[in-house]
Amino acid sequence: MRNSPRLKTAAKLLLIAAILALLVLWLRFTPPGLLGKADAVGYAVCHRIDLRSFHLGSRPLPLCARCSGMYLGALASAIYQLRKGRRGGLPPRKLWLPLGLLGLAFAVDGTNSYLHFFPGFQGLYEPNNTLRLISGTGLGLLIPTLLLPAFHQTAWAELDPRPALDSWRSLAGLLLAGAGVVLLMLSGNPLILYPLALLSSATVLAILSTCYGLLVLIVVRGDGQARSLRDLWLPLVVGFAIALLQTFAIDWLRLTFTGTWNGFKL
């Protein structure tokens, strides 16, 4: 029993060393440069079809138009809601319909866009990247609305049971944040698109790391005990490692079958 704290410390150090080794391997395996790393993250979660992506100069962004909107919308929504602190409640029922319409718009536009892969299909309307961006951003706004309450309820020993989105006014603010994402993406300004490209890929890893970190907390029965972020650093770092391993595995499989880091060809 006397050696237990030392063993725990040694186990943590070994775990951190393994995670650092995984990170080094991922950095060496993926394309060079910041955008190359962002491409590698997008490669694991997105088709990255050139025609369905916005471009930074002649190169497509790391995520397609819909995925760019989704993850940037999620980032904007998370920042907007986190400013209210550890609120762990779901939105009131009066907001369920407009929030549900965001998800429905994503499903309708995504299905319509997918069906245009098939020759001769007319579809409900002609899809385009602006609509993909808007519908993706709408779903992105919805993701933290569900994920953040789950995080707060799982992680913290003490939390505010009120919802972050608690009124029509707060919903309007969220929609304005989403509109800001859309306008920034449609600006086409390389000075704006470059950081947005990096942020969209970083948000992919952040969402995956959070989800896996919550699973780690539940598995080790550490849920409902944290009082500060210092109490969560280890499960979140492990969650990040799992997220990195997932992208590593999918990238390797996709690269093996396609032989290229480029997106799928139509």
GROMACS .gro file of C-alpha atoms in nm:
model
  266
    1MET     CA    1   0.000   0.000   0.000
    2ARG     CA    2   0.295   0.233   0.071
    3ASN     CA    3   0.401   0.214  -0.293
    4SER     CA    4   0.054   0.283  -0.430
    5PRO     CA    5   0.103   0.660  -0.487
    6ARG     CA    6   0.436   0.589  -0.660
    7LEU     CA    7   0.277   0.324  -0.878
    8LYS     CA    8  -0.002   0.562  -0.974
    9THR     CA    9   0.252   0.831  -1.060
   10ALA     CA   10   0.458   0.586  -1.265
   11ALA     CA   11   0.145   0.467  -1.447
   12LYS     CA   12   0.051   0.825  -1.532
   13LEU     CA   13   0.400   0.896  -1.662
   14LEU     CA   14   0.395   0.583  -1.878
   15LEU     CA   15   0.053   0.677  -2.011
   16ILE     CA   16   0.168   1.029  -2.096
   17ALA     CA   17   0.480   0.889  -2.266
   18ALA     CA   18   0.265   0.654  -2.475
   19ILE     CA   19   0.037   0.942  -2.574
   20LEU     CA   20   0.334   1.158  -2.672
   21ALA     CA   21   0.473   0.871  -2.879
   22LEU     CA   22   0.137   0.837  -3.055
   23LEU     CA   23   0.133   1.211  -3.123
   24VAL     CA   24   0.485   1.201  -3.269
   25LEU     CA   25   0.389   0.909  -3.496
   26TRP     CA   26   0.076   1.090  -3.612
   27LEU     CA   27   0.273   1.408  -3.685
   28ARG     CA   28   0.531   1.211  -3.886
   29PHE     CA   29   0.269   1.008  -4.073
   30THR     CA   30   0.047   1.301  -4.181
   31PRO     CA   31   0.122   1.561  -4.453
   32PRO     CA   32   0.357   1.848  -4.359
   33GLY     CA   33   0.248   2.193  -4.249
   34LEU     CA   34  -0.045   2.316  -4.040
   35LEU     CA   35  -0.289   2.277  -4.326
   36GLY     CA   36  -0.148   1.930  -4.393
   37LYS     CA   37  -0.227   1.828  -4.035
   38ALA     CA   38  -0.572   1.984  -4.067
   39ASP     CA   39  -0.622   1.788  -4.390
   40ALA     CA   40  -0.533   1.467  -4.204
   41VAL     CA   41  -0.802   1.533  -3.944
   42GLY     CA   42  -1.056   1.613  -4.213
   43TYR     CA   43  -0.948   1.303  -4.406
   44ALA     CA   44  -1.073   1.087  -4.118
   45VAL     CA   45  -1.424   1.235  -4.092
   46CYS     CA   46  -1.509   1.394  -4.429
   47HIS     CA   47  -1.521   1.293  -4.796
   48ARG     CA   48  -1.334   1.618  -4.884
   49ILE     CA   49  -1.475   1.621  -5.237
   50ASP     CA   50  -1.319   1.914  -5.419
   51LEU     CA   51  -1.640   2.037  -5.585
   52ARG     CA   52  -1.823   2.032  -5.253
   53SER     CA   53  -1.559   2.229  -5.066
   54PHE     CA   54  -1.459   2.592  -5.030
   55HIS     CA   55  -1.108   2.675  -5.140
   56LEU     CA   56  -0.809   2.859  -5.002
   57GLY     CA   57  -0.653   2.967  -5.326
   58SER     CA   58  -0.640   2.652  -5.538
   59ARG     CA   59  -0.652   2.401  -5.251
   60PRO     CA   60  -0.975   2.277  -5.092
   61LEU     CA   61  -1.024   2.341  -4.721
   62PRO     CA   62  -0.960   2.045  -4.487
   63LEU     CA   63  -1.336   1.985  -4.453
   64CYS     CA   64  -1.610   2.007  -4.715
   65ALA     CA   65  -1.860   2.294  -4.708
   66ARG     CA   66  -2.111   2.105  -4.492
   67CYS     CA   67  -1.853   1.972  -4.245
   68SER     CA   68  -1.680   2.311  -4.226
   69GLY     CA   69  -2.010   2.467  -4.127
   70MET     CA   70  -2.090   2.189  -3.884
   71TYR     CA   71  -1.767   2.205  -3.687
   72LEU     CA   72  -1.729   2.583  -3.697
   73GLY     CA   73  -2.093   2.612  -3.594
   74ALA     CA   74  -2.024   2.375  -3.306
   75LEU     CA   75  -1.727   2.586  -3.201
   76ALA     CA   76  -1.930   2.908  -3.211
   77SER     CA   77  -2.214   2.741  -3.020
   78ALA     CA   78  -1.980   2.603  -2.753
   79ILE     CA   79  -1.818   2.944  -2.697
   80TYR     CA   80  -2.159   3.111  -2.684
   81GLN     CA   81  -2.297   2.864  -2.428
   82LEU     CA   82  -1.984   2.823  -2.214
   83ARG     CA   83  -1.987   3.192  -2.128
   84LYS     CA   84  -2.280   3.107  -1.899
   85GLY     CA   85  -2.072   2.865  -1.696
   86ARG     CA   86  -2.149   2.507  -1.598
   87ARG     CA   87  -2.513   2.499  -1.696
   88GLY     CA   88  -2.619   2.137  -1.728
   89GLY     CA   89  -2.984   2.161  -1.827
   90LEU     CA   90  -3.136   2.091  -2.167
   91PRO     CA   91  -3.319   2.374  -2.345
   92PRO     CA   92  -3.684   2.423  -2.245
   93ARG     CA   93  -3.949   2.254  -2.457
   94LYS     CA   94  -4.052   2.579  -2.625
   95LEU     CA   95  -3.714   2.579  -2.803
   96TRP     CA   96  -3.725   2.215  -2.914
   97LEU     CA   97  -3.912   2.288  -3.239
   98PRO     CA   98  -3.672   2.553  -3.378
   99LEU     CA   99  -3.371   2.348  -3.266
  100GLY     CA  100  -3.523   2.038  -3.424
  101LEU     CA  101  -3.571   2.230  -3.749
  102LEU     CA  102  -3.195   2.286  -3.761
  103GLY     CA  103  -3.143   1.911  -3.754
  104LEU     CA  104  -3.420   1.854  -4.006
  105ALA     CA  105  -3.273   2.109  -4.247
  106PHE     CA  106  -2.940   1.928  -4.226
  107ALA     CA  107  -3.104   1.592  -4.298
  108VAL     CA  108  -3.310   1.722  -4.592
  109ASP     CA  109  -3.026   1.911  -4.756
  110GLY     CA  110  -2.780   1.629  -4.695
  111THR     CA  111  -3.014   1.368  -4.841
  112ASN     CA  112  -3.095   1.586  -5.142
  113SER     CA  113  -2.726   1.651  -5.202
  114TYR     CA  114  -2.638   1.282  -5.166
  115LEU     CA  115  -2.906   1.172  -5.412
  116HIS     CA  116  -2.751   1.394  -5.677
  117PHE     CA  117  -2.465   1.145  -5.690
  118PHE     CA  118  -2.700   0.923  -5.891
  119PRO     CA  119  -2.726   1.010  -6.262
  120GLY     CA  120  -3.064   1.136  -6.374
  121PHE     CA  121  -3.192   1.221  -6.027
  122GLN     CA  122  -3.353   1.565  -6.024
  123GLY     CA  123  -3.391   1.602  -5.651
  124LEU     CA  124  -3.593   1.857  -5.458
  125TYR     CA  125  -3.362   2.139  -5.568
  126GLU     CA  126  -3.014   2.195  -5.706
  127PRO     CA  127  -2.763   2.166  -5.419
  128ASN     CA  128  -2.480   2.413  -5.376
  129ASN     CA  129  -2.202   2.483  -5.129
  130THR     CA  130  -2.378   2.780  -4.971
  131LEU     CA  131  -2.675   2.563  -4.875
  132ARG     CA  132  -2.439   2.291  -4.754
  133LEU     CA  133  -2.258   2.546  -4.538
  134ILE     CA  134  -2.582   2.684  -4.392
  135SER     CA  135  -2.735   2.345  -4.311
  136GLY     CA  136  -2.406   2.220  -4.169
  137THR     CA  137  -2.372   2.527  -3.949
  138GLY     CA  138  -2.726   2.474  -3.821
  139LEU     CA  139  -2.648   2.122  -3.709
  140GLY     CA  140  -2.321   2.243  -3.560
  141LEU     CA  141  -2.509   2.490  -3.342
  142LEU     CA  142  -2.716   2.199  -3.213
  143ILE     CA  143  -2.424   1.971  -3.114
  144PRO     CA  144  -2.303   2.160  -2.801
  145THR     CA  145  -2.665   2.212  -2.699
  146LEU     CA  146  -2.667   1.838  -2.627
  147LEU     CA  147  -2.299   1.766  -2.566
  148LEU     CA  148  -2.229   2.040  -2.311
  149PRO     CA  149  -2.509   1.937  -2.072
  150ALA     CA  150  -2.384   1.578  -2.096
  151PHE     CA  151  -2.032   1.697  -2.020
  152HIS     CA  152  -2.136   1.913  -1.725
  153GLN     CA  153  -2.360   1.647  -1.574
  154THR     CA  154  -2.093   1.379  -1.609
  155ALA     CA  155  -1.788   1.578  -1.503
  156TRP     CA  156  -1.872   1.820  -1.225
  157ALA     CA  157  -1.944   1.762  -0.861
  158GLU     CA  158  -2.141   2.086  -0.859
  159LEU     CA  159  -2.321   2.241  -1.153
  160ASP     CA  160  -2.595   2.485  -1.239
  161PRO     CA  161  -2.905   2.284  -1.339
  162ARG     CA  162  -3.036   2.564  -1.561
  163PRO     CA  163  -2.996   2.540  -1.940
  164ALA     CA  164  -2.752   2.764  -2.122
  165LEU     CA  165  -3.018   2.817  -2.389
  166ASP     CA  166  -3.310   2.923  -2.174
  167SER     CA  167  -3.505   3.179  -2.378
  168TRP     CA  168  -3.594   3.300  -2.726
  169ARG     CA  169  -3.338   3.574  -2.678
  170SER     CA  170  -3.059   3.325  -2.611
  171LEU     CA  171  -3.168   3.124  -2.915
  172ALA     CA  172  -3.157   3.438  -3.129
  173GLY     CA  173  -2.802   3.503  -3.008
  174LEU     CA  174  -2.704   3.148  -3.101
  175LEU     CA  175  -2.850   3.187  -3.450
  176LEU     CA  176  -2.663   3.516  -3.492
  177ALA     CA  177  -2.341   3.336  -3.400
  178GLY     CA  178  -2.419   3.080  -3.670
  179ALA     CA  179  -2.491   3.355  -3.922
  180GLY     CA  180  -2.152   3.502  -3.838
  181VAL     CA  181  -1.984   3.170  -3.920
  182VAL     CA  182  -2.163   3.155  -4.257
  183LEU     CA  183  -2.072   3.514  -4.349
  184LEU     CA  184  -1.708   3.463  -4.254
  185MET     CA  185  -1.684   3.150  -4.467
  186LEU     CA  186  -1.858   3.315  -4.763
  187SER     CA  187  -1.620   3.611  -4.748
  188GLY     CA  188  -1.363   3.410  -4.940
  189ASN     CA  189  -1.087   3.612  -4.775
  190PRO     CA  190  -0.775   3.394  -4.736
  191LEU     CA  191  -0.683   3.580  -4.415
  192ILE     CA  192  -1.016   3.462  -4.272
  193LEU     CA  193  -1.038   3.118  -4.433
  194TYR     CA  194  -0.693   3.008  -4.319
  195PRO     CA  195  -0.762   3.031  -3.942
  196LEU     CA  196  -1.115   2.896  -3.997
  197ALA     CA  197  -0.966   2.593  -4.175
  198LEU     CA  198  -0.742   2.522  -3.876
  199LEU     CA  199  -1.019   2.586  -3.623
  200SER     CA  200  -1.262   2.352  -3.799
  201SER     CA  201  -1.017   2.061  -3.781
  202ALA     CA  202  -0.921   2.145  -3.423
  203THR     CA  203  -1.290   2.134  -3.332
  204VAL     CA  204  -1.316   1.782  -3.474
  205LEU     CA  205  -1.046   1.667  -3.232
  206ALA     CA  206  -1.200   1.868  -2.947
  207ILE     CA  207  -1.542   1.706  -2.989
  208LEU     CA  208  -1.399   1.356  -3.019
  209SER     CA  209  -1.167   1.414  -2.722
  210THR     CA  210  -1.458   1.537  -2.510
  211CYS     CA  211  -1.677   1.239  -2.596
  212TYR     CA  212  -1.401   0.986  -2.529
  213GLY     CA  213  -1.296   1.173  -2.215
  214LEU     CA  214  -1.649   1.140  -2.078
  215LEU     CA  215  -1.642   0.767  -2.151
  216VAL     CA  216  -1.311   0.739  -1.966
  217LEU     CA  217  -1.463   0.917  -1.665
  218ILE     CA  218  -1.757   0.678  -1.662
  219VAL     CA  219  -1.539   0.368  -1.703
  220VAL     CA  220  -1.307   0.462  -1.416
  221ARG     CA  221  -1.605   0.579  -1.209
  222GLY     CA  222  -1.472   0.930  -1.182
  223ASP     CA  223  -1.791   1.099  -1.300
  224GLY     CA  224  -1.948   1.367  -1.087
  225GLN     CA  225  -1.631   1.438  -0.888
  226ALA     CA  226  -1.440   1.715  -1.065
  227ARG     CA  227  -1.432   2.062  -0.912
  228SER     CA  228  -1.197   2.226  -1.163
  229LEU     CA  229  -1.042   2.155  -1.502
  230ARG     CA  230  -0.728   2.035  -1.320
  231ASP     CA  231  -0.932   1.733  -1.206
  232LEU     CA  232  -1.020   1.651  -1.567
  233TRP     CA  233  -0.688   1.687  -1.745
  234LEU     CA  234  -0.600   1.317  -1.741
  235PRO     CA  235  -0.931   1.176  -1.878
  236LEU     CA  236  -0.940   1.452  -2.139
  237VAL     CA  237  -0.581   1.379  -2.244
  238VAL     CA  238  -0.668   1.009  -2.271
  239GLY     CA  239  -0.975   1.110  -2.471
  240PHE     CA  240  -0.751   1.311  -2.701
  241ALA     CA  241  -0.523   1.010  -2.747
  242ILE     CA  242  -0.819   0.790  -2.842
  243ALA     CA  243  -0.941   1.057  -3.085
  244LEU     CA  244  -0.594   1.078  -3.237
  245LEU     CA  245  -0.575   0.699  -3.263
  246GLN     CA  246  -0.913   0.697  -3.438
  247THR     CA  247  -0.802   0.953  -3.697
  248PHE     CA  248  -0.470   0.767  -3.737
  249ALA     CA  249  -0.649   0.437  -3.807
  250ILE     CA  250  -0.903   0.584  -4.050
  251ASP     CA  251  -0.637   0.787  -4.231
  252TRP     CA  252  -0.421   0.476  -4.271
  253LEU     CA  253  -0.710   0.267  -4.403
  254ARG     CA  254  -0.826   0.536  -4.642
  255LEU     CA  255  -0.474   0.605  -4.764
  256THR     CA  256  -0.418   0.233  -4.816
  257PHE     CA  257  -0.727   0.199  -5.035
  258THR     CA  258  -0.705   0.530  -5.226
  259GLY     CA  259  -0.330   0.595  -5.234
  260THR     CA  260  -0.382   0.969  -5.194
  261TRP     CA  261  -0.447   1.233  -4.927
  262ASN     CA  262  -0.685   1.411  -5.164
  263GLY     CA  263  -1.061   1.389  -5.130
  264PHE     CA  264  -1.285   1.144  -5.312
  265LYS     CA  265  -1.335   1.207  -5.681
  266LEU     CA  266  -1.680   1.248  -5.832
   0.00000   0.00000   0.00000
